[in-house]
Coordinates of C-alpha atoms and ligand atoms in Angstrom, one line a residue:
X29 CA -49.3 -190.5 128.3
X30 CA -51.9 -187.8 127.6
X31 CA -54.4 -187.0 131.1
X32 CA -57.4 -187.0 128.5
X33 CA -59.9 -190.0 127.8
X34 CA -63.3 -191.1 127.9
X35 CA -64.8 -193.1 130.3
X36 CA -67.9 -195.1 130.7
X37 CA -67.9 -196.8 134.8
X38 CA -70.8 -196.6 134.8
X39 CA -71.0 -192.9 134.8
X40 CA -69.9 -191.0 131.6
X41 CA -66.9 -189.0 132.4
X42 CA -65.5 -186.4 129.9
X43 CA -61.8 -186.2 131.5
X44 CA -58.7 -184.3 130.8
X45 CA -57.8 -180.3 131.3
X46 CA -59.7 -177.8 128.9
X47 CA -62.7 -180.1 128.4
X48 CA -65.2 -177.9 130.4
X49 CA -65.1 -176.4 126.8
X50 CA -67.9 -179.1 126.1
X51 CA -70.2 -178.3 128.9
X52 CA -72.3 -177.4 126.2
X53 CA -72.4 -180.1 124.0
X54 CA -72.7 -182.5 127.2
X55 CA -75.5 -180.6 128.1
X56 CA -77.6 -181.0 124.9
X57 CA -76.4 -184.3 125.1
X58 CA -78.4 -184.8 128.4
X59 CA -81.6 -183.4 126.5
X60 CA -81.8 -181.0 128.8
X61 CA -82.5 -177.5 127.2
X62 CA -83.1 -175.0 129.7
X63 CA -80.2 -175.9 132.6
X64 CA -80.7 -174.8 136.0
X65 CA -76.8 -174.0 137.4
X66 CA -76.0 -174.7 141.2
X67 CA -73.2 -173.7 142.9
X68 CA -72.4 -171.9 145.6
X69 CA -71.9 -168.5 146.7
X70 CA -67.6 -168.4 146.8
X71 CA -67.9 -170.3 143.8
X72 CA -70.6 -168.0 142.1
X73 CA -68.1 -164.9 142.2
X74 CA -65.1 -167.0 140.6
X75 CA -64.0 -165.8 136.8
X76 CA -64.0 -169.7 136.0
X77 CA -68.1 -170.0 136.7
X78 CA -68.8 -166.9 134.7
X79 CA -67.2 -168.8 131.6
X80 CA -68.9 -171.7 132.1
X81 CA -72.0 -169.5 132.3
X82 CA -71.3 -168.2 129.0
X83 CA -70.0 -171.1 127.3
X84 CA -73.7 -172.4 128.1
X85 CA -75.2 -169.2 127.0
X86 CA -73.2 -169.4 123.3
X87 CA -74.5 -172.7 122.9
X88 CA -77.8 -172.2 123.2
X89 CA -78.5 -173.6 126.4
X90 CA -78.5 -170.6 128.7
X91 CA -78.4 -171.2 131.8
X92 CA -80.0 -169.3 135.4
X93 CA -77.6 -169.5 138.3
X94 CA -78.9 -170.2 141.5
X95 CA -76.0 -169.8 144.2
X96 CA -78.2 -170.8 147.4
X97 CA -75.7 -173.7 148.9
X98 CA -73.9 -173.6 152.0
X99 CA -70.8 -176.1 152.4
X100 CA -72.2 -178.9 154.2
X101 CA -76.1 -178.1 152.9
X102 CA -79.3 -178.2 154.5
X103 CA -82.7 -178.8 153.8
X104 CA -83.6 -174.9 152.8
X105 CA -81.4 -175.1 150.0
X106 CA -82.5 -177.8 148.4
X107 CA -85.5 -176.2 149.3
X108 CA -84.8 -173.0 147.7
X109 CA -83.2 -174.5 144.4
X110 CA -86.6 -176.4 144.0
X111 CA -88.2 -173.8 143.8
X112 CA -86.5 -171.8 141.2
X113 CA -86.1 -174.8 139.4
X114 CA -90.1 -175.2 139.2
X115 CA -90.6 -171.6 138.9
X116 CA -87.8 -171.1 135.8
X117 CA -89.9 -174.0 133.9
X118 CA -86.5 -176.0 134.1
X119 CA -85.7 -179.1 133.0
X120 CA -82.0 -180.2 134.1
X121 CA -79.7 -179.0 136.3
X122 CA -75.5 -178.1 135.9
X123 CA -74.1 -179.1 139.3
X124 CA -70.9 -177.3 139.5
X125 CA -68.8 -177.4 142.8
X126 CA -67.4 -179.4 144.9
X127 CA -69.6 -182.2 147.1
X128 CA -71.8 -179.4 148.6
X129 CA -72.8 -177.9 145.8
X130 CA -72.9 -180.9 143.3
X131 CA -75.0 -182.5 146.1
X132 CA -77.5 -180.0 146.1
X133 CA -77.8 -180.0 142.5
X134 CA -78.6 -183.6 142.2
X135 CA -81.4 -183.3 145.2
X136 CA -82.7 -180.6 143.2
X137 CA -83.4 -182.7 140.2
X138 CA -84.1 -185.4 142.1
X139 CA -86.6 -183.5 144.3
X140 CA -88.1 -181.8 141.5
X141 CA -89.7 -185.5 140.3
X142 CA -91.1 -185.8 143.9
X143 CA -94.3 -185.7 145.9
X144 CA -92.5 -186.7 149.0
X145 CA -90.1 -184.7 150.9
X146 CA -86.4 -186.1 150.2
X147 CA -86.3 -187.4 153.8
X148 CA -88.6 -190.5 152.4
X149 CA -85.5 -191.3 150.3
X150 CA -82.8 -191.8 153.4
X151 CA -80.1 -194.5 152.2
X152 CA -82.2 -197.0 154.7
X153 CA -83.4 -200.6 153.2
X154 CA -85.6 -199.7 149.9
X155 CA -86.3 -196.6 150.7
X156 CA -85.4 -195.2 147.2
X157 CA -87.9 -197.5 145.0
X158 CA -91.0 -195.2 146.4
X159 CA -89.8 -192.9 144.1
X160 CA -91.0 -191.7 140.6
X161 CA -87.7 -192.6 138.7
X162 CA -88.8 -191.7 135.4
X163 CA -89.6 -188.0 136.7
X164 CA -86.0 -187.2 137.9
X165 CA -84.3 -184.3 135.7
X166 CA -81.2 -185.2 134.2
X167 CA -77.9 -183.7 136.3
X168 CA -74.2 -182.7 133.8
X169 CA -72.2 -182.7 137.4
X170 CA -69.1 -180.4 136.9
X171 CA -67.1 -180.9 140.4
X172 CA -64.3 -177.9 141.5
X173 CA -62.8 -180.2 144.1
X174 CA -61.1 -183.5 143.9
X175 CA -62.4 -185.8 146.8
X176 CA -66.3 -186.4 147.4
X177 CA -66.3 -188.3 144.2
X178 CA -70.1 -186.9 143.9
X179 CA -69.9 -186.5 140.2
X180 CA -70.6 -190.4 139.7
X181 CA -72.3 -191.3 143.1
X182 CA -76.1 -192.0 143.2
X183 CA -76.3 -190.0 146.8
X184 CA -76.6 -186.5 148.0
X185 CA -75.8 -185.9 151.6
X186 CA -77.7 -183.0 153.3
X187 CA -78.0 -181.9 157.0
X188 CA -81.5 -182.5 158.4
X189 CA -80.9 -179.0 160.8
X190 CA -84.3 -180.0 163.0
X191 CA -82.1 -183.0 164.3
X192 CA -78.1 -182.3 163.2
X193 CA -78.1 -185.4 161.5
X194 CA -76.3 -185.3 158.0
X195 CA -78.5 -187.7 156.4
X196 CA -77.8 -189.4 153.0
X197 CA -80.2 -189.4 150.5
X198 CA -80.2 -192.0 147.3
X199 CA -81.3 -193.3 144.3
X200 CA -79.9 -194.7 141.6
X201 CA -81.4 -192.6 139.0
X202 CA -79.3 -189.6 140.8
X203 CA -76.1 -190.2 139.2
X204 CA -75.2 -187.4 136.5
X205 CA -75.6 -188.5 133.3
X206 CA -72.1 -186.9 132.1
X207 CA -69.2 -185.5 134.5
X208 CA -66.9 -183.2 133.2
X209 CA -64.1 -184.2 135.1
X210 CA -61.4 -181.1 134.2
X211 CA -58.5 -180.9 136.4
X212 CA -57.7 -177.3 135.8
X213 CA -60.8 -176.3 137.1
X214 CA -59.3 -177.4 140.7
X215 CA -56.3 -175.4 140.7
X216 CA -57.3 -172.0 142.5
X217 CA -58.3 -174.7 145.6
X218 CA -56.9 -173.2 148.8
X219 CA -54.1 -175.9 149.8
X220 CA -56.5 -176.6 153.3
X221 CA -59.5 -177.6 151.0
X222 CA -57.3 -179.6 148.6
X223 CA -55.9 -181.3 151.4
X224 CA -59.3 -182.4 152.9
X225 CA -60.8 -183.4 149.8
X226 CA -58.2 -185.6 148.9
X227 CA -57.9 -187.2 152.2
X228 CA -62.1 -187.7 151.7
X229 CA -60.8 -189.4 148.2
X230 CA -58.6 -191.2 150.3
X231 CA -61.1 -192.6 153.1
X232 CA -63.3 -193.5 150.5
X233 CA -60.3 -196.2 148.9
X234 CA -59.2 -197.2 152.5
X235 CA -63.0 -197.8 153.6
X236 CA -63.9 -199.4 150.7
X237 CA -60.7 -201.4 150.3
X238 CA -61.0 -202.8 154.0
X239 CA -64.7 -203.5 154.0
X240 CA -65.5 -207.4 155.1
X241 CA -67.5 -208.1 151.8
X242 CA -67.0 -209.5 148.9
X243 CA -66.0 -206.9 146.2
X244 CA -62.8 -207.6 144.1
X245 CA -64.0 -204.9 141.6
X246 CA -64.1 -202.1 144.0
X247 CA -60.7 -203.6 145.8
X248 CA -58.7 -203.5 142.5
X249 CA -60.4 -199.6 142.1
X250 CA -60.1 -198.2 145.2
X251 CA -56.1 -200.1 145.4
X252 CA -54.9 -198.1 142.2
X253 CA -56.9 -194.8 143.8
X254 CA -55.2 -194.6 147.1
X255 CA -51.9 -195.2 145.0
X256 CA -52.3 -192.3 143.1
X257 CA -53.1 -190.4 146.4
X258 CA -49.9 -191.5 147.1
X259 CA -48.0 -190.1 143.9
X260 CA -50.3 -187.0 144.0
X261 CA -51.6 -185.5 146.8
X262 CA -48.8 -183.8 148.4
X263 CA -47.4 -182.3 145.1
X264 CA -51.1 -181.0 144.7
X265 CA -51.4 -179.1 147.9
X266 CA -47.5 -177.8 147.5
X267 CA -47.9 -176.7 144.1
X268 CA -51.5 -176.1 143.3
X269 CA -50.7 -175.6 139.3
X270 CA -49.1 -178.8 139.1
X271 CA -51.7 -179.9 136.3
X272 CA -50.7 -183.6 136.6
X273 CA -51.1 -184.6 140.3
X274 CA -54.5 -182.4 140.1
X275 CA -55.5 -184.8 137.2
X276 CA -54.4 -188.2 139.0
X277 CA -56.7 -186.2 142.6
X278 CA -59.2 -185.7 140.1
X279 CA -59.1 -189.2 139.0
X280 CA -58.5 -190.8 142.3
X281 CA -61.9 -189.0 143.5
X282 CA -63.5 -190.7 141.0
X283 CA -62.1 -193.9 142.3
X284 CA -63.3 -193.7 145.7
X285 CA -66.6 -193.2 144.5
X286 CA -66.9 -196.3 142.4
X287 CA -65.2 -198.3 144.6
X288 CA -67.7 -197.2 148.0
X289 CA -71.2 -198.6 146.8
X290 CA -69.1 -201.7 148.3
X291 CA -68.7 -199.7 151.7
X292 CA -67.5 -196.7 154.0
X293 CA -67.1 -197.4 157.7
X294 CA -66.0 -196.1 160.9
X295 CA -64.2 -192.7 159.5
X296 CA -67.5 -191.8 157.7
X297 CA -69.3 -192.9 160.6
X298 CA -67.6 -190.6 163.4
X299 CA -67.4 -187.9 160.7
X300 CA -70.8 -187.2 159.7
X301 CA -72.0 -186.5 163.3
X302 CA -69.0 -184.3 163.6
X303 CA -69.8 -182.7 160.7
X304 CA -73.6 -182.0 161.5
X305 CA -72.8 -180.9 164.4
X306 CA -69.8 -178.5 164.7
X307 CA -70.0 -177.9 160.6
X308 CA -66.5 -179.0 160.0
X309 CA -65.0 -179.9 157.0
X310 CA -65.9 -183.3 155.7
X311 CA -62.4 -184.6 154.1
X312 CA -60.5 -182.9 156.8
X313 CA -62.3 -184.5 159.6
X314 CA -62.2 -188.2 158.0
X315 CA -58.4 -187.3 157.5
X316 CA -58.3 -186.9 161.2
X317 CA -59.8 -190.1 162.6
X318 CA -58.2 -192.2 159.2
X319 CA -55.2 -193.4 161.4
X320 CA -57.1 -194.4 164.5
X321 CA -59.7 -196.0 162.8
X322 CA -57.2 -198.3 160.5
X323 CA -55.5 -198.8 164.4
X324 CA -58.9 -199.8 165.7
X325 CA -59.7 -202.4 162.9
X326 CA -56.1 -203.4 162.9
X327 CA -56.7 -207.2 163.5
X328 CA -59.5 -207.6 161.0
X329 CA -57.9 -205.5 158.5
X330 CA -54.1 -206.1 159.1
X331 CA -53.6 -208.6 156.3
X332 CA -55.1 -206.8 153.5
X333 CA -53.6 -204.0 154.0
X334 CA -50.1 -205.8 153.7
X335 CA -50.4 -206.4 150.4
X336 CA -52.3 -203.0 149.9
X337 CA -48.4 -201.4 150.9
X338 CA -46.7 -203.7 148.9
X339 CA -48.7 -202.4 145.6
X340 CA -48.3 -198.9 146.6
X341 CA -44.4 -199.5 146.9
X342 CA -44.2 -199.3 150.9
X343 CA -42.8 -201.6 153.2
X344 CA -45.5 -204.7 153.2
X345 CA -46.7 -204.0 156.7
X346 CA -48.9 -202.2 158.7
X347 CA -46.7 -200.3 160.7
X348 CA -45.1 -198.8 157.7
X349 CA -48.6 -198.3 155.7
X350 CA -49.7 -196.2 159.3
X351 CA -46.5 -194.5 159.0
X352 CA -46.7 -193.5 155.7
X353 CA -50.9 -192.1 156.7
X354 CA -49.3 -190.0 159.8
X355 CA -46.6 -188.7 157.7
X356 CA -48.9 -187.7 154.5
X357 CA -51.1 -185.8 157.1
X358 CA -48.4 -183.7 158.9
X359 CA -46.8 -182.8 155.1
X360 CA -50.2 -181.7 154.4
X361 CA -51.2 -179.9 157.7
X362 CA -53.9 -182.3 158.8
X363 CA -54.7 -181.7 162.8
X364 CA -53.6 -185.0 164.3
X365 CA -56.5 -184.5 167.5
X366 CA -60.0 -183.1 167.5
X367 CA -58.6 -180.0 169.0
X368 CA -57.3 -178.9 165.5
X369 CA -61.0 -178.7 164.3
X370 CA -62.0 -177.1 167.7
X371 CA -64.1 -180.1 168.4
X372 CA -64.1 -181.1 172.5
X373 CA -66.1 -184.2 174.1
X374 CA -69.0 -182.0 175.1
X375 CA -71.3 -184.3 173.3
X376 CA -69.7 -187.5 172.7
X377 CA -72.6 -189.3 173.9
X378 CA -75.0 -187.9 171.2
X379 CA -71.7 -188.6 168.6
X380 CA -71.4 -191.8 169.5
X381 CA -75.4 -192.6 169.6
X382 CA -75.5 -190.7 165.8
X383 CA -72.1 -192.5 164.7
X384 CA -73.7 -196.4 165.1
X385 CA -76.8 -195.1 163.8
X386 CA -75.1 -194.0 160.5
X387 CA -76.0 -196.0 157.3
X388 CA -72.4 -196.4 157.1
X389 CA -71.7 -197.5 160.5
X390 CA -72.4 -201.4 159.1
X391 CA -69.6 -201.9 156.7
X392 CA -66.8 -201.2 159.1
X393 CA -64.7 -204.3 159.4
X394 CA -65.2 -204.6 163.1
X395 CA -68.9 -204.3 164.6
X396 CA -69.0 -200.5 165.4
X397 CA -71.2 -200.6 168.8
X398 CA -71.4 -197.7 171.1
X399 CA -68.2 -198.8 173.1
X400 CA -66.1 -199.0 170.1
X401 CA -67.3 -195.4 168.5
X402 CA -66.9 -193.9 172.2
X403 CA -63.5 -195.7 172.4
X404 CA -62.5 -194.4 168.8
X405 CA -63.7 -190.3 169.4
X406 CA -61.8 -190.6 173.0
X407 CA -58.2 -191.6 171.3
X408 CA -58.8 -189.1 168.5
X409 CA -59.4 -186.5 171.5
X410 CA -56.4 -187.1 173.0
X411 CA -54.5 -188.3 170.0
X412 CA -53.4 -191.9 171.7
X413 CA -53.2 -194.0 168.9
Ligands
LIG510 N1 -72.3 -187.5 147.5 C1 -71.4 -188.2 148.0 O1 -71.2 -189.3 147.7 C2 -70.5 -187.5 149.0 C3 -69.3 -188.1 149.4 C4 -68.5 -187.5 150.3 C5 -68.8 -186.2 150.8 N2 -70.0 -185.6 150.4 C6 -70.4 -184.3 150.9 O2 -69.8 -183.3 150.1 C7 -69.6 -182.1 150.9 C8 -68.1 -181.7 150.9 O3 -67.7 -181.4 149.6 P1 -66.2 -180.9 149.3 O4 -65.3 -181.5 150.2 O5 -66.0 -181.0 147.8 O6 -66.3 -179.4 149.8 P2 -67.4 -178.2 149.5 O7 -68.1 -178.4 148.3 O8 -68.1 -178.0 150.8 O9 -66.4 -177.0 149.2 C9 -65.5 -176.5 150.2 C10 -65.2 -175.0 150.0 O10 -64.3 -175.0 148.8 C11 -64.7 -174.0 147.9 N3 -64.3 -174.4 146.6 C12 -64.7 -175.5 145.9 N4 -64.0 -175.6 144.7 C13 -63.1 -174.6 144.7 C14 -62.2 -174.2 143.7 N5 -61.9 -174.9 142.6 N6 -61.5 -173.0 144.0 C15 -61.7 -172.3 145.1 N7 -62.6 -172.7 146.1 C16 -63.3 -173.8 145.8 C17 -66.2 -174.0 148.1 O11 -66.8 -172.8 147.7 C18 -66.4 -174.2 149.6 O12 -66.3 -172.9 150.3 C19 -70.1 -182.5 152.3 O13 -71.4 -182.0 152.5 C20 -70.0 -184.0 152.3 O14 -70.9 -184.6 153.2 C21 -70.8 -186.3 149.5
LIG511 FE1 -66.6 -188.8 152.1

């Protein structure tokens, strides 16, 4: 079976290896004629960005590069790419990257239709209908990486650096109106960022999966993603050219995305303060509180998950789906405590304050209060599951 189609859910996605060859075409498509490219600075000196560069150039759609992001971005950048985008008289952007830098290209556009700063657009209640929809620029999204599923999201996160809080901002109109989805575009990923990203793939399944609503669509998605996780991931960080298990992480990140507009939960809850605070990877630290979380919501979750293993061709039963987690991690050299990403309890109270505040902290299974966060960050400390 060919690793090539086109998809429609709701996002366009141009998928399969080679097609960044229409980043072009996909641009004109947008109606977007003088592109604005953001990426980031390692990604800026790669041969593979220079090519998409000129591939822009030779069809008539050149392109400025603006390279300002940071992994884990703050407000200046956004800051910064607004302002080249207003003063190059742009009128789209390329977001090319992984989550950081596809992020910051859709603020950008997003932004760029704005009176009000992008902190008036925080994922809280309606926040997003005071904004001018019909003024956002249209986004191709291009992603390098294999995990944040930003590509067909409607959010950008972005560290507020005044209070360390990783804030997410959202609209609908934010989702790119094409994603070029090409797998080979992920193979020079070092194995550590392949292995983060697709654990961030896989958090977004699991959390999605085991949310308490009512979402069958997003259950059957995010069920086949963490599957392919299963049948990919590992191969992917072992053999980094393996073309096939970087297409099914590609796809699987994808997955996640769709499937959390249902919901994230405690992982994503812990991890963005973590995040904010000691800039840590984002996958890799969801891959470190995955297990304890699923431990934590064992009794709400524990029947679901059952038949989760059973489709994914484990043994139907908690234990052995946990197992299988714990083993995955250690293949791919996931830290099992804290200690691993040089994070101590020196501010668990502010973590634990910041992780029930998350937007995200609501769809966990089990009612994350204070005691159940503090509870949660003290066993990934020590690594007592
Ligand atoms: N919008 C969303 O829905 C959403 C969801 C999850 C996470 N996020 C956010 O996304 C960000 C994380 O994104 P990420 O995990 O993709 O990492 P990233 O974009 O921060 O990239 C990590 C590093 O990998 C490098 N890199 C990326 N692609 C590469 C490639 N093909 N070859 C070599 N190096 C490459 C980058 O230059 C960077 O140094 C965080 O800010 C996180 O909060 C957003
Ligand atoms: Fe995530």
């Amino acid at each position: 079976m060919p690793l090539r189609a086109d998809w429609s859910y709701p996002t366009q996605v141009r998928f399969g290896a080679g097609r960044i060859a229409e980043l072009g075409e996909a641009v004109r498509a947008a109606a977007v004629a003088k592109p604005l490219f953001v990426t980031d600075a390692t990604l800026a000196a790669l041969p593979m960005t220079e090519a998409a560069m000129a591939r822009l150039a030779a069809s008539g759609v050149p392109a400025r590069l603006f390279a300002e992001v940071r992994p884990n971005p703050v407000e200046a950048n956004i800051a910064a790419g607004l302002a080249a985008f207003r003063a190059g008289g742009h009128d789209g952007v390329v977001a090319f990257g992984g989550g950081s830098a596809l992020d910051a290209g859709k603020l950008i556009a997003f932004a760029a239709g704005q009176t009000r700063p992008i902190w008036d657009f925080e994922d809280v209640g309606d926040n997003w209908r005071r904004a001018d929809a019909a003024r956002i620029a249209p986004v191709v999204a291009v992603p390098t990486t294999a995990g944040t599923g930003s590509e067909v999201g409607r959010a950008g996160v972005v560290t507020d650096l005044a209070t360390h809080v990783k804030k997410v901002i959202f609209h609908p109109g934010m989702m790119p109106k094409t994603a070029i989805c090409d797998p080979e575009l992920t193979v020079g990923m070092p194995p550590v960022i392949t292995a983060g990203t697709g654990m961030d793939a896989l958090a977004h399944c699991l959390e999605a999966y085991c949310g308490a609503s009512y979402h069958p669509l997003a259950d059957g998605i995010a069920a086949e993603g963490a599957r392919l996780v299963k049948e990919s991931l590992a191969r992917a960080v072992r053999q980094g050219d393996d073309l096939e298990a970087r297409a099914h992480m590609m796809a699987a990140a994808v997955m996640g995305a769709t499937a959390f507009q249902k919901a994230l939960g405690a992982v994503h809850a812990l991890s963005h303060p973590v995040g904010a605070l000691y800039d840590t990877h984002h996958g890799l630290t969801n891959a470190v509180f995955l297990p304890y979380v699923l431990v934590f919501n064992r009794r709400a979750i524990e029947d679901r998950i059952r038949r989760l293993a059973a489709y994914m061709g484990l043994r139907p039963s908690f234990r052995a789906f946990l197992d299988w987690i714990l083993a995955l991690r250690a293949e791919i050299g996931v830290p099992h405590t804290l200690a691993g990403l040089h994070v101590g309890d020196d501010q668990i109270d502010l973590i634990v304050a910041m992780a029930v505040a998350d937007p995200t902290a609501p769809g966990n299974p089990l009612p994350l209060d204070r005691r159940a966060a503090r509870t949660i960050f003290r066993r990934t400390l020590t690594g007592r599951l």
